[in-house]
Short mmCIF file of C-alpha atoms in Angstrom, two decimals:
data_model
loop_
_atom_site.label_atom_id
_atom_site.label_comp_id
_atom_site.label_asym_id
_atom_site.label_seq_id
_atom_site.Cartn_x
_atom_site.Cartn_y
_atom_site.Cartn_z
CA MET A 1 89.08 -4.92 6.30
CA PHE A 2 86.12 -6.86 7.73
CA ASP A 3 88.27 -9.98 8.15
CA PHE A 4 90.94 -7.90 9.86
CA ILE A 5 88.41 -6.44 12.30
CA MET A 6 86.91 -9.86 13.04
CA LYS A 7 90.21 -11.70 13.47
CA GLN A 8 92.60 -9.12 14.86
CA VAL A 9 90.44 -6.47 16.56
CA LEU A 10 87.55 -8.50 17.99
CA GLY A 11 89.09 -11.97 17.77
CA MET A 12 92.54 -10.78 18.94
CA GLN A 13 94.48 -13.46 17.08
CA TRP A 14 97.60 -11.41 17.75
CA LEU A 15 97.02 -11.92 21.47
CA ASN A 16 96.58 -15.67 20.97
CA GLU A 17 99.95 -15.85 19.27
CA TYR A 18 101.61 -13.54 21.78
CA VAL A 19 100.46 -15.62 24.78
CA TRP A 20 101.89 -18.79 23.20
CA SER A 21 105.14 -17.00 22.39
CA PHE A 22 105.39 -15.75 25.97
CA LEU A 23 104.72 -19.20 27.48
CA LYS A 24 107.22 -20.88 25.16
CA GLU A 25 109.96 -18.32 25.68
CA VAL A 26 109.62 -17.91 29.46
CA PHE A 27 108.48 -21.37 30.54
CA ASN A 28 109.49 -23.51 27.57
CA ALA A 29 105.82 -24.51 27.19
CA ASN A 30 104.80 -27.32 24.86
CA SER A 31 101.67 -26.51 22.85
CA SER A 32 100.75 -30.21 22.67
CA SER A 33 100.66 -30.52 26.46
CA PRO A 34 97.13 -30.47 27.99
CA ILE A 35 98.45 -28.53 30.99
CA TRP A 36 100.02 -25.78 28.91
CA SER A 37 97.01 -25.74 26.55
CA SER A 38 94.77 -25.11 29.57
CA ILE A 39 97.05 -22.37 30.85
CA HIS A 40 97.10 -20.77 27.40
CA PHE A 41 93.29 -20.99 27.11
CA PHE A 42 92.91 -19.40 30.55
CA LEU A 43 95.37 -16.54 29.99
CA TYR A 44 94.27 -15.75 26.45
CA ASP A 45 90.54 -15.76 27.22
CA MET A 46 91.02 -13.90 30.50
CA ILE A 47 92.98 -11.06 28.88
CA LYS A 48 90.77 -10.96 25.79
CA ILE A 49 87.48 -10.86 27.69
CA SER A 50 88.82 -8.29 30.16
CA ILE A 51 89.81 -5.91 27.36
CA LEU A 52 86.54 -6.35 25.47
CA LEU A 53 84.54 -6.15 28.69
CA VAL A 54 85.91 -2.76 29.69
CA VAL A 55 85.79 -1.21 26.22
CA LEU A 56 82.36 -2.51 25.19
CA ILE A 57 80.62 -1.88 28.51
CA PHE A 58 81.95 1.68 28.57
CA MET A 59 80.56 2.25 25.07
CA ILE A 60 77.16 0.70 25.87
CA THR A 61 76.73 2.44 29.23
CA TYR A 62 77.45 5.73 27.51
CA ILE A 63 74.64 4.97 25.04
CA GLN A 64 72.48 3.73 27.91
CA SER A 65 72.71 7.15 29.58
CA TYR A 66 70.38 8.43 26.86
CA PHE A 67 67.70 5.86 27.82
CA PRO A 68 66.99 6.05 31.58
CA PRO A 69 63.91 4.14 32.83
CA GLU A 70 61.63 7.18 32.86
CA LYS A 71 62.45 8.02 29.25
CA THR A 72 62.05 4.36 28.30
CA LYS A 73 58.58 4.36 29.85
CA ARG A 74 57.66 7.48 27.88
CA ILE A 75 58.88 5.90 24.66
CA LEU A 76 56.87 2.72 25.25
CA THR A 77 53.66 4.51 26.22
CA GLY A 78 51.09 4.69 23.46
CA TYR A 79 52.24 1.81 21.28
CA ASN A 80 49.90 -1.05 20.42
CA LYS A 81 50.65 -4.60 21.52
CA LEU A 82 52.86 -5.63 18.61
CA SER A 83 54.78 -2.39 18.16
CA GLY A 84 55.10 -2.05 21.94
CA ALA A 85 56.66 -5.51 22.20
CA ILE A 86 59.07 -4.76 19.34
CA ILE A 87 60.17 -1.41 20.79
CA ALA A 88 60.50 -2.90 24.29
CA ALA A 89 62.68 -5.73 22.98
CA LEU A 90 64.88 -3.26 21.09
CA LEU A 91 65.19 -0.96 24.10
CA GLY A 92 66.22 -3.98 26.14
CA THR A 93 69.43 -4.06 24.11
CA VAL A 94 70.67 -0.81 25.72
CA THR A 95 69.77 -1.60 29.34
CA PRO A 96 71.44 -3.56 32.19
CA PHE A 97 73.62 -6.53 31.38
CA CYS A 98 72.15 -9.21 33.67
CA SER A 99 68.68 -10.39 34.63
CA CYS A 100 68.88 -9.28 38.26
CA SER A 101 69.63 -5.66 37.34
CA SER A 102 66.82 -5.67 34.75
CA ILE A 103 64.15 -6.67 37.25
CA PRO A 104 63.95 -3.34 39.19
CA ILE A 105 63.25 -1.59 35.88
CA PHE A 106 60.68 -4.29 35.04
CA ILE A 107 59.01 -3.67 38.43
CA GLY A 108 58.94 0.05 37.69
CA PHE A 109 57.23 -0.65 34.38
CA THR A 110 54.55 -2.84 35.99
CA ARG A 111 53.93 -0.24 38.70
CA ALA A 112 53.46 2.36 35.97
CA GLY A 113 50.67 0.21 34.48
CA MET A 114 52.40 -0.57 31.22
CA PRO A 115 50.97 -3.48 29.15
CA LEU A 116 52.07 -6.85 30.46
CA GLY A 117 53.35 -8.09 27.12
CA THR A 118 55.51 -5.00 26.66
CA THR A 119 57.11 -5.39 30.09
CA PHE A 120 57.87 -9.08 29.52
CA SER A 121 59.36 -8.41 26.09
CA PHE A 122 61.72 -6.01 27.84
CA LEU A 123 62.44 -8.50 30.65
CA ILE A 124 63.41 -11.25 28.19
CA SER A 125 65.45 -9.05 25.88
CA SER A 126 67.35 -6.95 28.41
CA PRO A 127 69.71 -9.59 29.89
CA MET A 128 69.83 -11.76 26.77
CA VAL A 129 70.54 -9.35 23.93
CA ASP A 130 72.69 -6.24 23.74
CA VAL A 131 75.24 -4.67 21.44
CA ALA A 132 78.13 -5.60 23.74
CA SER A 133 77.14 -9.28 23.74
CA MET A 134 76.84 -9.25 19.95
CA LEU A 135 80.36 -7.87 19.55
CA MET A 136 81.71 -10.32 22.13
CA LEU A 137 80.04 -13.21 20.31
CA MET A 138 81.55 -11.99 17.05
CA SER A 139 85.01 -12.14 18.62
CA PHE A 140 84.51 -15.78 19.61
CA PHE A 141 82.23 -17.32 16.98
CA GLY A 142 82.07 -14.94 14.04
CA ALA A 143 79.49 -12.52 12.67
CA LYS A 144 76.89 -15.08 11.51
CA PHE A 145 76.61 -16.70 14.94
CA ALA A 146 76.42 -13.35 16.74
CA ILE A 147 73.78 -11.88 14.43
CA ALA A 148 71.72 -15.09 14.62
CA TYR A 149 71.88 -15.02 18.42
CA VAL A 150 70.68 -11.42 18.57
CA ILE A 151 67.88 -11.90 16.02
CA LEU A 152 66.63 -15.08 17.68
CA GLY A 153 66.80 -13.43 21.10
CA LEU A 154 64.70 -10.49 19.89
CA ILE A 155 62.18 -12.83 18.24
CA LEU A 156 61.86 -14.79 21.48
CA ALA A 157 61.39 -11.58 23.47
CA ILE A 158 58.72 -10.24 21.11
CA ALA A 159 56.85 -13.54 20.71
CA GLY A 160 57.07 -14.33 24.43
CA GLY A 161 55.71 -10.91 25.38
CA LEU A 162 52.84 -11.12 22.91
CA PHE A 163 51.90 -14.63 24.07
CA ILE A 164 51.89 -13.65 27.75
CA ASN A 165 49.87 -10.56 26.89
CA SER A 166 47.28 -12.73 25.10
CA LEU A 167 46.71 -14.73 28.30
CA GLN A 168 45.44 -11.62 30.11
CA MET A 169 47.19 -12.46 33.38
CA GLU A 170 47.38 -8.95 34.86
CA LYS A 171 45.54 -10.17 37.96
CA TYR A 172 48.57 -12.32 38.82
CA LEU A 173 50.79 -9.29 39.35
CA LYS A 174 51.54 -8.68 43.01
CA LYS A 175 51.30 -5.22 44.53
CA TYR A 176 54.88 -4.11 45.10
CA ASP A 177 55.27 -1.03 47.29
CA ASN A 178 58.86 -1.48 48.40
CA PRO A 179 61.35 1.14 47.17
CA ILE A 180 63.28 0.20 44.07
CA LYS A 181 66.70 1.38 42.96
CA LYS A 182 66.80 4.47 40.80
CA PHE A 183 68.98 3.90 37.75
CA TYR A 184 70.28 7.41 37.14
CA SER A 185 66.85 8.71 36.18
CA GLU A 186 68.38 12.14 35.63
CA SER A 187 70.90 10.88 33.06
CA GLU A 188 68.63 12.00 30.22
CA TYR A 189 69.76 15.56 30.89
CA PHE A 190 73.48 14.93 31.42
CA ASN A 191 76.08 16.92 29.55
CA GLN A 192 78.94 15.09 27.84
CA VAL A 193 81.26 15.20 30.85
CA GLN A 194 78.53 13.77 33.06
CA ARG A 195 77.80 11.04 30.52
CA LEU A 196 81.46 10.04 30.40
CA ASN A 197 81.57 9.96 34.22
CA TYR A 198 78.35 7.92 34.23
CA ALA A 199 79.87 5.45 31.75
CA TYR A 200 83.11 5.25 33.75
CA ASN A 201 81.34 4.65 37.07
CA ASP A 202 78.94 2.07 35.68
CA THR A 203 81.73 0.29 33.82
CA ARG A 204 83.73 0.05 37.03
CA ILE A 205 80.73 -1.31 38.94
CA ILE A 206 79.64 -3.76 36.24
CA VAL A 207 83.14 -5.11 35.61
CA ARG A 208 83.69 -5.57 39.34
CA ASN A 209 80.39 -7.46 39.65
CA VAL A 210 80.76 -9.70 36.60
CA PHE A 211 84.51 -10.38 36.78
CA PRO A 212 84.20 -13.28 39.28
CA TYR A 213 81.77 -15.01 36.89
CA VAL A 214 84.09 -14.38 33.95
CA LEU A 215 86.95 -15.86 35.97
CA ALA A 216 84.86 -18.92 36.84
CA GLY A 217 83.68 -19.28 33.25
CA VAL A 218 87.22 -19.16 31.86
CA ALA A 219 88.36 -21.71 34.44
CA ILE A 220 85.50 -24.06 33.54
CA GLY A 221 86.18 -23.52 29.84
CA SER A 222 89.87 -24.40 30.22
CA VAL A 223 88.91 -27.62 32.00
CA LEU A 224 86.28 -28.54 29.41
CA HIS A 225 88.71 -27.77 26.61
CA ASN A 226 91.53 -30.05 27.72
CA TRP A 227 90.55 -32.38 30.54
CA ILE A 228 87.00 -33.63 30.02
CA PRO A 229 86.86 -36.20 27.18
CA GLU A 230 85.13 -34.88 24.08
CA GLU A 231 83.29 -38.19 23.80
CA TRP A 232 81.60 -37.58 27.15
CA ILE A 233 80.67 -34.00 26.23
CA LEU A 234 79.28 -35.09 22.87
CA ASN A 235 77.37 -37.99 24.41
CA THR A 236 75.69 -35.52 26.76
CA LEU A 237 75.22 -32.45 24.55
CA GLY A 238 76.12 -33.64 21.05
CA SER A 239 73.85 -34.11 18.08
CA GLN A 240 73.56 -37.84 18.74
CA ASN A 241 71.71 -37.10 22.00
CA ILE A 242 68.18 -36.03 21.05
CA PHE A 243 67.77 -34.42 24.48
CA GLY A 244 70.96 -32.35 24.25
CA VAL A 245 69.19 -29.02 23.77
CA ILE A 246 66.80 -29.70 26.66
CA ILE A 247 69.68 -30.74 28.94
CA ALA A 248 71.65 -27.59 28.05
CA THR A 249 68.62 -25.40 28.74
CA LEU A 250 67.95 -27.01 32.13
CA ILE A 251 71.64 -26.83 33.09
CA GLY A 252 71.63 -23.09 32.45
CA VAL A 253 68.59 -22.21 34.60
CA PRO A 254 70.16 -22.47 38.10
CA VAL A 255 73.40 -20.79 37.00
CA TYR A 256 73.80 -17.10 37.88
CA ALA A 257 75.99 -15.42 35.30
CA ASP A 258 75.75 -13.15 32.31
CA ILE A 259 76.83 -13.63 28.74
CA PHE A 260 80.39 -12.57 29.53
CA GLY A 261 80.78 -15.45 31.98
CA THR A 262 79.22 -18.02 29.66
CA LEU A 263 81.36 -17.18 26.61
CA PRO A 264 84.46 -19.20 27.64
CA ILE A 265 82.29 -22.23 28.42
CA ALA A 266 80.47 -21.85 25.10
CA GLU A 267 83.81 -21.55 23.31
CA ALA A 268 85.10 -24.77 24.89
CA LEU A 269 81.88 -26.62 23.98
CA TYR A 270 82.08 -25.26 20.42
CA MET A 271 85.68 -26.49 20.08
CA ALA A 272 84.57 -29.89 21.39
CA GLY A 273 82.02 -30.17 18.57
CA VAL A 274 78.79 -29.42 20.46
CA PRO A 275 76.10 -28.17 18.00
CA VAL A 276 75.63 -24.43 17.92
CA GLY A 277 71.90 -24.64 18.70
CA THR A 278 72.70 -26.47 21.93
CA ILE A 279 75.26 -23.81 22.82
CA LEU A 280 72.69 -21.09 22.07
CA ALA A 281 70.19 -22.80 24.38
CA LEU A 282 72.72 -22.91 27.22
CA MET A 283 73.67 -19.26 26.83
CA MET A 284 70.08 -18.04 26.58
CA SER A 285 68.91 -19.97 29.65
CA VAL A 286 71.87 -18.80 31.75
CA THR A 287 71.36 -15.13 30.88
CA THR A 288 67.55 -15.03 31.06
CA LEU A 289 66.49 -17.54 33.72
CA SER A 290 69.04 -17.40 36.52
CA LEU A 291 67.77 -18.64 39.88
CA PRO A 292 68.42 -15.34 41.75
CA SER A 293 66.43 -13.40 39.16
CA LEU A 294 63.51 -15.84 39.45
CA ILE A 295 63.54 -15.40 43.24
CA MET A 296 63.41 -11.64 42.76
CA LEU A 297 60.55 -12.00 40.26
CA SER A 298 58.56 -14.04 42.79
CA GLU A 299 58.26 -10.81 44.81
CA VAL A 300 56.19 -9.19 42.08
CA LEU A 301 54.61 -12.16 40.24
CA HIS A 302 52.20 -14.77 41.57
CA LYS A 303 53.28 -18.35 40.97
CA ARG A 304 50.98 -18.86 38.00
CA LEU A 305 52.41 -15.90 36.10
CA LEU A 306 55.98 -16.70 37.18
CA PHE A 307 55.78 -20.29 35.95
CA THR A 308 54.06 -19.12 32.76
CA PHE A 309 57.01 -16.82 32.11
CA ILE A 310 59.49 -19.64 32.82
CA GLY A 311 57.57 -22.05 30.60
CA VAL A 312 57.31 -19.61 27.69
CA VAL A 313 61.04 -18.78 27.80
CA VAL A 314 62.15 -22.41 28.20
CA TYR A 315 59.88 -23.54 25.35
CA GLY A 316 61.16 -20.74 23.12
CA ILE A 317 64.80 -21.52 23.91
CA VAL A 318 64.33 -25.23 23.22
CA VAL A 319 62.60 -24.52 19.89
CA ILE A 320 65.37 -22.11 18.90
CA GLY A 321 68.04 -24.63 19.87
CA TYR A 322 66.58 -27.52 17.88
CA THR A 323 65.76 -25.29 14.88
CA PHE A 324 69.27 -23.89 14.82
CA ASN A 325 70.79 -27.38 15.04
CA ILE A 326 68.79 -28.39 11.99
CA ILE A 327 69.55 -25.41 9.77
CA TRP A 328 73.13 -24.51 10.82
#
C-alpha cells in the first residue's frame, strides 16, 4: 500500500506512462529522441506539479486557517529560548509558502517584542519546510529524501534561531511603523464553510503567484535533463568538485522561487547524478534566501543583523549539504 501511494498517488507513474502513450500515438514520438524526451519531461512534470500544487496547497491552507498570526504569537509567548525556537520552527511548517510572504508575519512578531531567536527560527522554517513540500518531495525523490529535508530544515531553523539569539543583537532591529498586511487574523474563529472558502481563495492566489516559477522551473529542468551535457553538470556540481555544495548554495541565493519551482530543476540534477546534498543546498538557499526577501528584510534589520542572518543560514546549508553528501 505504501509503495502504491508513493509510486502511483504521489509519484503519478500512471501519468508518466499516459503522457508517453499520448505522444507516441498522436505524434509518433520516439522516446530515445532528446526533443521528445524534453517534451515528455515538460508535460509530465507540468501536469503532475499542477495537480499536487492545487490539492496540497488547499489542504495546507485549510490547516493554516487554524493558526493565524495573532494565535501564533499567543502560542509562542511564554516559552523559553529552546522550546520557543522549536515551537516557532514547527509552526513555520503551516504558514506561507515563500520567504516574501513570511516576512510580514516576521515583522509582526518583532513588533510584538517576541524573542529574536524565536522570530528567526520561524523566518527560516516558514518558507523552507512545510507539509506540502514534504509530500511534493516524496513524489519526486521518495520518503527518505523528503523526511531528511524536513528534519534538516527544522534543525537549521532551531539552531540558527538559538545562535542569533545568543548574540543579543536586538539593538540592530529597525523601528518599523509602516502598515503590514493582515493575514486573515480573524480566521481563528471561522466556521467550516468559511475555512473552506479561505482555503479556496488562498489556493487560487498562491497557485496564480507561484505558477510562473513552476513553469520556468519545469522548462529549465527539461533543458538540463536532455540538452546540457551531464559531464558539464557533474564537473560543476558533482562529487568530484569539492566546491559543488558552495556553488549550489550561492546559485540559489539570487533566485526568487519557492520549493514548487525548484523541484523540476532538482529532479533534472538528480537524474544527471548530482549528489543529493548538493541538491538540498540549492533548494534550501532558493527557498530561504531569495534576493527580494532579503531586500524586504533590510527594511526591518540593520546591515549587521541582516548579514548575520545570511551568514548563519548559508553556513548551515553548506554544512548540511556536505554532511548529507558524505552519509547518503
